[in-house]
mmCIF file of C-alpha atoms in Angstrom:
data_model
loop_
_atom_site.group_PDB
_atom_site.id
_atom_site.type_symbol
_atom_site.label_atom_id
_atom_site.label_comp_id
_atom_site.label_asym_id
_atom_site.label_seq_id
_atom_site.Cartn_x
_atom_site.Cartn_y
_atom_site.Cartn_z
ATOM 1 C CA MET A 1481 54.027 -49.154 -22.431
ATOM 2 C CA ALA A 1482 56.554 -51.491 -23.977
ATOM 3 C CA GLN A 1483 55.376 -55.006 -24.672
ATOM 4 C CA VAL A 1484 57.513 -57.924 -25.808
ATOM 5 C CA MET A 1485 56.157 -61.367 -26.617
ATOM 6 C CA THR A 1486 58.141 -64.073 -24.878
ATOM 7 C CA PRO A 1487 58.447 -67.381 -26.754
ATOM 8 C CA ASP A 1488 57.578 -69.560 -23.752
ATOM 9 C CA THR A 1489 54.278 -67.894 -22.791
ATOM 10 C CA HIS A 1490 51.299 -66.216 -24.373
ATOM 11 C CA ASN A 1491 51.426 -63.375 -21.845
ATOM 12 C CA PRO A 1492 53.240 -60.283 -23.114
ATOM 13 C CA THR A 1493 56.013 -58.924 -20.921
ATOM 14 C CA GLU A 1494 55.267 -55.360 -19.864
ATOM 15 C CA VAL A 1495 57.362 -52.663 -18.229
ATOM 16 C CA LEU A 1496 56.027 -50.620 -15.284
ATOM 17 C CA ALA A 1497 57.664 -47.603 -13.670
ATOM 18 C CA GLY A 1498 56.648 -45.382 -10.789
ATOM 19 C CA PRO A 1499 57.097 -44.513 -7.134
ATOM 20 C CA VAL A 1500 56.413 -47.044 -4.379
ATOM 21 C CA GLU A 1501 53.487 -45.697 -2.379
ATOM 22 C CA ARG A 1502 53.443 -48.531 0.197
ATOM 23 C CA VAL A 1503 55.425 -51.655 1.017
ATOM 24 C CA THR A 1504 52.656 -54.090 1.962
ATOM 25 C CA PHE A 1505 55.064 -56.956 2.682
ATOM 26 C CA HIS A 1506 58.814 -57.553 2.482
ATOM 27 C CA SER A 1507 60.782 -60.598 3.621
ATOM 28 C CA PRO A 1508 64.403 -59.705 4.389
ATOM 29 C CA GLU A 1509 65.344 -63.392 4.188
ATOM 30 C CA SER A 1510 64.008 -64.149 0.697
ATOM 31 C CA GLY A 1511 63.588 -60.617 -0.675
ATOM 32 C CA PHE A 1512 59.972 -61.353 -1.664
ATOM 33 C CA CYS A 1513 57.914 -58.170 -1.606
ATOM 34 C CA VAL A 1514 54.402 -56.915 -2.261
ATOM 35 C CA LEU A 1515 54.297 -53.268 -3.276
ATOM 36 C CA ARG A 1516 51.633 -50.700 -4.096
ATOM 37 C CA VAL A 1517 52.952 -48.533 -6.911
ATOM 38 C CA LYS A 1518 51.670 -45.417 -8.651
ATOM 39 C CA ALA A 1519 52.563 -46.718 -12.111
ATOM 40 C CA ARG A 1520 52.634 -44.529 -15.194
ATOM 41 C CA GLY A 1521 49.542 -44.960 -17.328
ATOM 42 C CA HIS A 1522 47.414 -46.416 -14.509
ATOM 43 C CA ARG A 1523 44.800 -44.428 -12.638
ATOM 44 C CA ASP A 1524 44.795 -46.573 -9.488
ATOM 45 C CA LEU A 1525 47.667 -47.979 -7.469
ATOM 46 C CA VAL A 1526 49.069 -51.211 -8.908
ATOM 47 C CA THR A 1527 50.023 -54.254 -6.827
ATOM 48 C CA VAL A 1528 53.507 -55.432 -7.774
ATOM 49 C CA VAL A 1529 54.960 -58.695 -6.455
ATOM 50 C CA GLY A 1530 58.618 -59.513 -6.914
ATOM 51 C CA HIS A 1531 61.973 -59.751 -5.195
ATOM 52 C CA ALA A 1532 64.161 -56.937 -3.866
ATOM 53 C CA ALA A 1533 66.927 -57.084 -1.263
ATOM 54 C CA MET A 1534 65.779 -53.763 0.205
ATOM 55 C CA ILE A 1535 62.794 -51.593 -0.720
ATOM 56 C CA SER A 1536 60.983 -48.697 0.917
ATOM 57 C CA ALA A 1537 58.141 -46.312 0.199
ATOM 58 C CA GLY A 1538 59.154 -43.351 -1.931
ATOM 59 C CA GLU A 1539 61.686 -45.251 -4.016
ATOM 60 C CA TRP A 1540 61.276 -45.257 -7.795
ATOM 61 C CA ILE A 1541 60.938 -48.711 -9.352
ATOM 62 C CA THR A 1542 61.176 -50.056 -12.860
ATOM 63 C CA ALA A 1543 59.822 -53.566 -13.278
ATOM 64 C CA SER A 1544 59.269 -55.944 -16.158
ATOM 65 C CA GLY A 1545 56.891 -58.852 -15.883
ATOM 66 C CA VAL A 1546 53.398 -60.103 -16.561
ATOM 67 C CA TRP A 1547 49.897 -59.452 -15.254
ATOM 68 C CA LEU A 1548 48.320 -62.264 -13.236
ATOM 69 C CA ASN A 1549 44.888 -62.538 -11.679
ATOM 70 C CA ASP A 1550 45.476 -64.245 -8.319
ATOM 71 C CA ARG A 1551 42.396 -66.034 -7.101
ATOM 72 C CA THR A 1552 42.885 -64.732 -3.550
ATOM 73 C CA HIS A 1553 44.492 -61.313 -4.046
ATOM 74 C CA GLY A 1554 43.185 -60.204 -7.444
ATOM 75 C CA LEU A 1555 45.048 -58.511 -10.278
ATOM 76 C CA GLN A 1556 48.805 -58.275 -9.691
ATOM 77 C CA PHE A 1557 51.857 -57.436 -11.718
ATOM 78 C CA LYS A 1558 54.395 -60.227 -11.222
ATOM 79 C CA ALA A 1559 57.818 -58.661 -11.698
ATOM 80 C CA GLN A 1560 60.453 -60.914 -13.201
ATOM 81 C CA PHE A 1561 62.916 -58.007 -12.978
ATOM 82 C CA LEU A 1562 62.707 -55.236 -10.376
ATOM 83 C CA LYS A 1563 65.066 -52.274 -10.073
ATOM 84 C CA ALA A 1564 64.687 -49.711 -7.299
ATOM 85 C CA SER A 1565 66.384 -46.333 -7.118
ATOM 86 C CA ALA A 1566 66.409 -43.512 -4.600
ATOM 87 C CA PRO A 1567 63.623 -40.938 -4.860
ATOM 88 C CA SER A 1568 64.287 -37.769 -6.823
ATOM 89 C CA SER A 1569 66.016 -35.087 -4.777
ATOM 90 C CA GLY A 1570 64.265 -32.281 -6.663
ATOM 91 C CA ASP A 1571 60.662 -31.194 -6.390
ATOM 92 C CA GLU A 1572 59.808 -32.711 -9.763
ATOM 93 C CA ASP A 1573 57.076 -35.322 -9.887
ATOM 94 C CA LYS A 1574 58.310 -38.230 -12.036
ATOM 95 C CA THR A 1575 54.759 -39.434 -12.640
ATOM 96 C CA ASN A 1576 54.019 -36.261 -14.575
ATOM 97 C CA PRO A 1577 56.019 -35.916 -17.801
ATOM 98 C CA LEU A 1578 55.383 -32.130 -17.844
ATOM 99 C CA CYS A 1579 57.087 -31.459 -14.520
ATOM 100 C CA GLY A 1580 60.102 -29.269 -14.740
ATOM 101 C CA ARG A 1581 58.579 -27.446 -17.680
ATOM 102 C CA ARG A 1582 56.788 -24.110 -17.587
ATOM 103 C CA VAL A 1583 53.301 -25.665 -17.607
ATOM 104 C CA CYS A 1584 53.880 -27.769 -14.502
ATOM 105 C CA ARG A 1585 55.596 -24.946 -12.597
ATOM 106 C CA SER A 1586 52.666 -22.677 -13.420
ATOM 107 C CA VAL A 1587 50.169 -25.253 -12.130
ATOM 108 C CA ARG A 1588 52.148 -25.713 -8.906
ATOM 109 C CA ARG A 1589 52.243 -21.931 -8.323
ATOM 110 C CA HIS A 1590 48.498 -21.691 -8.952
ATOM 111 C CA CYS A 1591 47.714 -24.595 -6.614
ATOM 112 C CA SER A 1592 49.917 -23.223 -3.848
ATOM 113 C CA ARG A 1593 48.009 -19.906 -4.034
ATOM 114 C CA ILE A 1594 44.510 -21.384 -3.866
ATOM 115 C CA GLY A 1595 45.275 -24.453 -1.718
ATOM 116 C CA CYS A 1596 44.728 -27.374 -4.105
ATOM 117 C CA PRO A 1597 45.121 -30.827 -2.583
ATOM 118 C CA SER A 1598 48.409 -32.424 -3.622
#
């Protein structure tokens, strides 16, 4: 994960990327949104707060910002920059860097034969 120290704060700026699993809240008027994201390098879903004109589940986001521990809502990633793009049209899983390679295709074939949960 890329980290850059900003001169005005002691919190390092971090970059998160991953698919939006759920849009918890979105205000069309202000663009403020609360998202649950399956971010690379994180086991659990991450709460991302930021601003986006339009956002929906399944879209891929890239965000830069800082981690905050909200007293009411807990640990959140506050995005200072948020870019959303359409989900991949292929069957590749962007959260897995091996997808599209022989190893990932082999695992998918194996799981489809024995019925692994996806």
